[in-house]
Amino acid sequence: GNELAALIKFCAHDSSGPAAIRYPRGKISEKDFSVTNALNSTVPFNPYEIKKLTDGDDVAIFAYGDMVAVALEAAQMLKINGTMASVYNSICVSPVDNAQYNKIISSVKKFIFIENSYITGSISETVLAGLNPENSIKYLHTIAFPNECICQGTQAQILKHYKMSAEDVKDCITDFLK
C-alpha cells in the first residue's frame, strides 16, 4: 500500500516521462488506500532503490511486488535447511541501476530472480545484460512465467502450477546449490 502510494505520487508529480504501474490482482494490506491519499503521500520513492529485507550470503533472491512475500517465505524455509538467503525488493523493473546490482551480487555466492511476469522483458534480462563477468557466473535461475498464455485460477493455483510458490522457489534454489 505505501509503496503503491509513493509510486503514484512519483508518477504524477516527479516523473519526467511516461510511466506504467503494474500490479497483480489481490488486496493491498494497508487500510484506507485512495489515489487522493497517494497523491498527498509523504513516503519517499526512489526508482533505483533495492531494499535489503534479510541477510544471508549463500544466495540473494531478487523479487518485487507480490513475489517479495514468496521470496521471504522461501528464505525462511531455506534457513531451516542451513542456507542463508538475502532477500531484496527490487522496487522498479525499469530503470535498473546495474552498478547497485553488481555491488549486491559481489557480496553473495549465488543469486536468483523471482518475478510475477513473463521471462521475456523481465528485470532479470536487463540486470544480466549489465553484470560484470565475475558476477554473471553466480546466476542460478529466473523463476517467471513462460512466454505463453497463462492458465486461469486463483493466484495461489497459478503460482503452484508454474512452480513459483515459496516451496517451489526453495526447492529450485536447493537443487541449484547441490
PDB file of C-alpha atoms in Angstrom:
ATOM      1  CA  GLY A   1       0.000   0.000   0.000  1.00  0.00           C
ATOM      2  CA  ASN A   2       2.660   2.552   0.999  1.00  0.00           C
ATOM      3  CA  GLU A   3       4.899   1.636  -1.950  1.00  0.00           C
ATOM      4  CA  LEU A   4       1.974   1.974  -4.351  1.00  0.00           C
ATOM      5  CA  ALA A   5       1.050   5.356  -2.855  1.00  0.00           C
ATOM      6  CA  ALA A   6       4.621   6.625  -3.202  1.00  0.00           C
ATOM      7  CA  LEU A   7       4.812   5.320  -6.770  1.00  0.00           C
ATOM      8  CA  ILE A   8       1.557   7.020  -7.791  1.00  0.00           C
ATOM      9  CA  LYS A   9       2.771  10.313  -6.362  1.00  0.00           C
ATOM     10  CA  PHE A  10       6.139   9.917  -8.123  1.00  0.00           C
ATOM     11  CA  CYS A  11       4.459   9.233 -11.465  1.00  0.00           C
ATOM     12  CA  ALA A  12       2.010  12.125 -11.067  1.00  0.00           C
ATOM     13  CA  HIS A  13       4.446  14.767  -9.827  1.00  0.00           C
ATOM     14  CA  ASP A  14       8.092  13.776 -10.132  1.00  0.00           C
ATOM     15  CA  SER A  15       8.437  11.644 -13.244  1.00  0.00           C
ATOM     16  CA  SER A  16       9.690  13.390 -16.369  1.00  0.00           C
ATOM     17  CA  GLY A  17       8.198  10.913 -18.817  1.00  0.00           C
ATOM     18  CA  PRO A  18       5.602   8.255 -19.347  1.00  0.00           C
ATOM     19  CA  ALA A  19       5.210   5.687 -16.594  1.00  0.00           C
ATOM     20  CA  ALA A  20       3.376   2.420 -16.193  1.00  0.00           C
ATOM     21  CA  ILE A  21       2.327   0.895 -12.911  1.00  0.00           C
ATOM     22  CA  ARG A  22       1.802  -2.851 -12.979  1.00  0.00           C
ATOM     23  CA  TYR A  23       0.230  -4.518 -10.027  1.00  0.00           C
ATOM     24  CA  PRO A  24      -1.159  -8.025  -9.645  1.00  0.00           C
ATOM     25  CA  ARG A  25      -4.664  -8.795  -8.597  1.00  0.00           C
ATOM     26  CA  GLY A  26      -5.129  -9.182  -4.896  1.00  0.00           C
ATOM     27  CA  LYS A  27      -5.576  -6.970  -1.899  1.00  0.00           C
ATOM     28  CA  ILE A  28      -3.476  -4.152  -0.501  1.00  0.00           C
ATOM     29  CA  SER A  29      -2.657  -4.820   3.129  1.00  0.00           C
ATOM     30  CA  GLU A  30      -2.979  -1.214   4.346  1.00  0.00           C
ATOM     31  CA  LYS A  31      -6.441   0.209   5.040  1.00  0.00           C
ATOM     32  CA  ASP A  32      -7.961   3.332   3.556  1.00  0.00           C
ATOM     33  CA  PHE A  33      -5.866   3.437   0.384  1.00  0.00           C
ATOM     34  CA  SER A  34      -7.048   6.002  -2.128  1.00  0.00           C
ATOM     35  CA  VAL A  35      -5.492   7.887  -5.029  1.00  0.00           C
ATOM     36  CA  THR A  36      -6.115  11.171  -3.196  1.00  0.00           C
ATOM     37  CA  ASN A  37      -4.165   9.912  -0.195  1.00  0.00           C
ATOM     38  CA  ALA A  38      -1.469   8.597  -2.535  1.00  0.00           C
ATOM     39  CA  LEU A  39      -1.038  11.994  -4.211  1.00  0.00           C
ATOM     40  CA  ASN A  40      -0.525  13.527  -0.774  1.00  0.00           C
ATOM     41  CA  SER A  41       1.838  10.772   0.358  1.00  0.00           C
ATOM     42  CA  THR A  42       4.992  11.760   2.217  1.00  0.00           C
ATOM     43  CA  VAL A  43       6.617   8.358   1.681  1.00  0.00           C
ATOM     44  CA  PRO A  44       9.732   8.921  -0.456  1.00  0.00           C
ATOM     45  CA  PHE A  45      10.113   6.979  -3.691  1.00  0.00           C
ATOM     46  CA  ASN A  46      13.396   6.216  -5.401  1.00  0.00           C
ATOM     47  CA  PRO A  47      13.017   4.221  -8.641  1.00  0.00           C
ATOM     48  CA  TYR A  48      16.587   2.895  -8.276  1.00  0.00           C
ATOM     49  CA  GLU A  49      16.123   1.613  -4.741  1.00  0.00           C
ATOM     50  CA  ILE A  50      16.750  -2.043  -3.987  1.00  0.00           C
ATOM     51  CA  LYS A  51      15.685  -2.741  -0.400  1.00  0.00           C
ATOM     52  CA  LYS A  52      17.543  -5.443   1.526  1.00  0.00           C
ATOM     53  CA  LEU A  53      14.987  -7.309   3.631  1.00  0.00           C
ATOM     54  CA  THR A  54      17.010 -10.227   5.047  1.00  0.00           C
ATOM     55  CA  ASP A  55      20.686 -11.088   5.469  1.00  0.00           C
ATOM     56  CA  GLY A  56      22.465 -14.086   4.022  1.00  0.00           C
ATOM     57  CA  ASP A  57      25.477 -14.760   1.831  1.00  0.00           C
ATOM     58  CA  ASP A  58      24.645 -18.148   0.280  1.00  0.00           C
ATOM     59  CA  VAL A  59      22.108 -16.790  -2.199  1.00  0.00           C
ATOM     60  CA  ALA A  60      20.461 -13.464  -2.991  1.00  0.00           C
ATOM     61  CA  ILE A  61      16.808 -13.591  -4.001  1.00  0.00           C
ATOM     62  CA  PHE A  62      15.631 -10.584  -6.026  1.00  0.00           C
ATOM     63  CA  ALA A  63      11.867 -10.044  -6.194  1.00  0.00           C
ATOM     64  CA  TYR A  64       9.336  -7.237  -6.463  1.00  0.00           C
ATOM     65  CA  GLY A  65       5.649  -6.724  -5.845  1.00  0.00           C
ATOM     66  CA  ASP A  66       3.721  -9.706  -4.548  1.00  0.00           C
ATOM     67  CA  MET A  67       6.702 -12.021  -5.142  1.00  0.00           C
ATOM     68  CA  VAL A  68       8.564 -10.384  -2.243  1.00  0.00           C
ATOM     69  CA  ALA A  69       6.338 -12.294   0.197  1.00  0.00           C
ATOM     70  CA  VAL A  70       7.104 -15.519  -1.702  1.00  0.00           C
ATOM     71  CA  ALA A  71      10.843 -14.760  -1.523  1.00  0.00           C
ATOM     72  CA  LEU A  72      10.687 -14.070   2.218  1.00  0.00           C
ATOM     73  CA  GLU A  73       8.812 -17.314   2.856  1.00  0.00           C
ATOM     74  CA  ALA A  74      11.285 -19.277   0.703  1.00  0.00           C
ATOM     75  CA  ALA A  75      14.202 -17.686   2.604  1.00  0.00           C
ATOM     76  CA  GLN A  76      12.706 -18.880   5.891  1.00  0.00           C
ATOM     77  CA  MET A  77      12.414 -22.425   4.507  1.00  0.00           C
ATOM     78  CA  LEU A  78      15.999 -22.301   3.218  1.00  0.00           C
ATOM     79  CA  LYS A  79      17.240 -21.129   6.625  1.00  0.00           C
ATOM     80  CA  ILE A  80      15.759 -24.233   8.255  1.00  0.00           C
ATOM     81  CA  ASN A  81      17.915 -26.292   5.879  1.00  0.00           C
ATOM     82  CA  GLY A  82      21.030 -24.215   6.633  1.00  0.00           C
ATOM     83  CA  THR A  83      21.036 -21.982   3.528  1.00  0.00           C
ATOM     84  CA  MET A  84      21.234 -18.288   4.324  1.00  0.00           C
ATOM     85  CA  ALA A  85      19.409 -16.147   1.782  1.00  0.00           C
ATOM     86  CA  SER A  86      19.321 -12.396   1.478  1.00  0.00           C
ATOM     87  CA  VAL A  87      16.049 -11.137   0.027  1.00  0.00           C
ATOM     88  CA  TYR A  88      15.984  -7.910  -1.970  1.00  0.00           C
ATOM     89  CA  ASN A  89      12.916  -5.938  -3.018  1.00  0.00           C
ATOM     90  CA  SER A  90      13.692  -4.525  -6.465  1.00  0.00           C
ATOM     91  CA  ILE A  91      11.232  -1.655  -6.313  1.00  0.00           C
ATOM     92  CA  CYS A  92      11.178  -0.886 -10.058  1.00  0.00           C
ATOM     93  CA  VAL A  93      11.583  -3.083 -13.108  1.00  0.00           C
ATOM     94  CA  SER A  94      12.932  -0.106 -15.045  1.00  0.00           C
ATOM     95  CA  PRO A  95      15.125   1.877 -14.769  1.00  0.00           C
ATOM     96  CA  VAL A  96      17.780  -0.500 -13.426  1.00  0.00           C
ATOM     97  CA  ASP A  97      20.932   0.567 -11.584  1.00  0.00           C
ATOM     98  CA  ASN A  98      23.417  -2.064 -12.768  1.00  0.00           C
ATOM     99  CA  ALA A  99      26.164  -0.727 -10.506  1.00  0.00           C
ATOM    100  CA  GLN A 100      23.975  -1.377  -7.477  1.00  0.00           C
ATOM    101  CA  TYR A 101      23.112  -4.905  -8.645  1.00  0.00           C
ATOM    102  CA  ASN A 102      26.803  -5.630  -9.292  1.00  0.00           C
ATOM    103  CA  LYS A 103      27.680  -4.444  -5.780  1.00  0.00           C
ATOM    104  CA  ILE A 104      24.999  -6.594  -4.158  1.00  0.00           C
ATOM    105  CA  ILE A 105      25.805  -9.694  -6.228  1.00  0.00           C
ATOM    106  CA  SER A 106      29.517  -9.392  -5.486  1.00  0.00           C
ATOM    107  CA  SER A 107      28.682  -9.970  -1.789  1.00  0.00           C
ATOM    108  CA  VAL A 108      26.889 -13.321  -2.262  1.00  0.00           C
ATOM    109  CA  LYS A 109      27.758 -16.759  -3.643  1.00  0.00           C
ATOM    110  CA  LYS A 110      24.762 -17.102  -5.995  1.00  0.00           C
ATOM    111  CA  PHE A 111      21.608 -15.206  -6.971  1.00  0.00           C
ATOM    112  CA  ILE A 112      18.152 -15.810  -8.400  1.00  0.00           C
ATOM    113  CA  PHE A 113      15.201 -13.710  -9.595  1.00  0.00           C
ATOM    114  CA  ILE A 114      11.534 -14.363  -8.817  1.00  0.00           C
ATOM    115  CA  GLU A 115       9.117 -12.411 -10.994  1.00  0.00           C
ATOM    116  CA  ASN A 116       5.355 -12.306 -11.443  1.00  0.00           C
ATOM    117  CA  SER A 117       5.888 -11.556 -15.125  1.00  0.00           C
ATOM    118  CA  TYR A 118       6.910 -13.193 -18.369  1.00  0.00           C
ATOM    119  CA  ILE A 119      10.542 -14.202 -18.655  1.00  0.00           C
ATOM    120  CA  THR A 120      10.941 -12.123 -21.831  1.00  0.00           C
ATOM    121  CA  GLY A 121      11.265  -8.484 -20.879  1.00  0.00           C
ATOM    122  CA  SER A 122      11.868  -9.342 -17.242  1.00  0.00           C
ATOM    123  CA  ILE A 123      14.067  -7.368 -14.890  1.00  0.00           C
ATOM    124  CA  SER A 124      16.476 -10.310 -14.821  1.00  0.00           C
ATOM    125  CA  GLU A 125      17.128  -9.914 -18.566  1.00  0.00           C
ATOM    126  CA  THR A 126      18.076  -6.271 -18.050  1.00  0.00           C
ATOM    127  CA  VAL A 127      20.231  -6.937 -14.993  1.00  0.00           C
ATOM    128  CA  LEU A 128      22.012  -9.928 -16.532  1.00  0.00           C
ATOM    129  CA  ALA A 129      22.941  -7.848 -19.586  1.00  0.00           C
ATOM    130  CA  GLY A 130      24.676  -5.301 -17.350  1.00  0.00           C
ATOM    131  CA  LEU A 131      26.541  -7.566 -14.933  1.00  0.00           C
ATOM    132  CA  ASN A 132      30.295  -7.785 -14.605  1.00  0.00           C
ATOM    133  CA  PRO A 133      31.629 -11.178 -15.830  1.00  0.00           C
ATOM    134  CA  GLU A 134      32.635 -12.244 -12.296  1.00  0.00           C
ATOM    135  CA  ASN A 135      29.050 -11.700 -11.163  1.00  0.00           C
ATOM    136  CA  SER A 136      27.404 -13.315 -14.205  1.00  0.00           C
ATOM    137  CA  ILE A 137      28.751 -16.737 -13.221  1.00  0.00           C
ATOM    138  CA  LYS A 138      26.840 -16.520  -9.920  1.00  0.00           C
ATOM    139  CA  TYR A 139      23.462 -16.550 -11.699  1.00  0.00           C
ATOM    140  CA  LEU A 140      21.283 -19.560 -10.862  1.00  0.00           C
ATOM    141  CA  HIS A 141      17.911 -19.031 -12.494  1.00  0.00           C
ATOM    142  CA  THR A 142      14.934 -16.746 -13.109  1.00  0.00           C
ATOM    143  CA  ILE A 143      11.591 -18.011 -11.866  1.00  0.00           C
ATOM    144  CA  ALA A 144       8.942 -16.350 -14.039  1.00  0.00           C
ATOM    145  CA  PHE A 145       6.094 -17.200 -16.369  1.00  0.00           C
ATOM    146  CA  PRO A 146       6.908 -18.838 -19.697  1.00  0.00           C
ATOM    147  CA  ASN A 147       6.174 -16.893 -22.870  1.00  0.00           C
ATOM    148  CA  GLU A 148       2.745 -18.410 -23.423  1.00  0.00           C
ATOM    149  CA  CYS A 149      -0.853 -17.855 -22.404  1.00  0.00           C
ATOM    150  CA  ILE A 150      -1.153 -18.256 -18.663  1.00  0.00           C
ATOM    151  CA  CYS A 151      -3.774 -20.599 -17.247  1.00  0.00           C
ATOM    152  CA  GLN A 152      -6.541 -19.150 -15.089  1.00  0.00           C
ATOM    153  CA  GLY A 153      -7.170 -19.740 -11.407  1.00  0.00           C
ATOM    154  CA  THR A 154      -6.503 -18.193  -8.046  1.00  0.00           C
ATOM    155  CA  GLN A 155      -3.154 -16.548  -7.539  1.00  0.00           C
ATOM    156  CA  ALA A 156      -2.005 -19.480  -5.372  1.00  0.00           C
ATOM    157  CA  GLN A 157      -3.118 -22.016  -8.002  1.00  0.00           C
ATOM    158  CA  ILE A 158      -1.317 -20.168 -10.792  1.00  0.00           C
ATOM    159  CA  LEU A 159       1.909 -19.823  -8.807  1.00  0.00           C
ATOM    160  CA  LYS A 160       1.837 -23.507  -7.876  1.00  0.00           C
ATOM    161  CA  HIS A 161       1.092 -24.562 -11.474  1.00  0.00           C
ATOM    162  CA  TYR A 162       4.146 -22.659 -12.751  1.00  0.00           C
ATOM    163  CA  LYS A 163       6.356 -23.723  -9.809  1.00  0.00           C
ATOM    164  CA  MET A 164       6.523 -20.209  -8.397  1.00  0.00           C
ATOM    165  CA  SER A 165       5.275 -20.863  -4.852  1.00  0.00           C
ATOM    166  CA  ALA A 166       7.590 -20.387  -1.864  1.00  0.00           C
ATOM    167  CA  GLU A 167       8.119 -24.143  -1.582  1.00  0.00           C
ATOM    168  CA  ASP A 168       8.934 -24.370  -5.308  1.00  0.00           C
ATOM    169  CA  VAL A 169      11.402 -21.471  -5.001  1.00  0.00           C
ATOM    170  CA  LYS A 170      13.060 -23.165  -2.021  1.00  0.00           C
ATOM    171  CA  ASP A 171      13.302 -26.442  -3.965  1.00  0.00           C
ATOM    172  CA  CYS A 172      14.699 -24.694  -7.050  1.00  0.00           C
ATOM    173  CA  ILE A 173      17.410 -22.928  -5.057  1.00  0.00           C
ATOM    174  CA  THR A 174      18.251 -26.085  -3.126  1.00  0.00           C
ATOM    175  CA  ASP A 175      18.575 -28.091  -6.353  1.00  0.00           C
ATOM    176  CA  PHE A 176      20.838 -25.461  -7.975  1.00  0.00           C
ATOM    177  CA  LEU A 177      23.071 -25.243  -4.915  1.00  0.00           C
ATOM    178  CA  LYS A 178      23.743 -29.016  -4.828  1.00  0.00           C
TER     179      LYS A 178
END
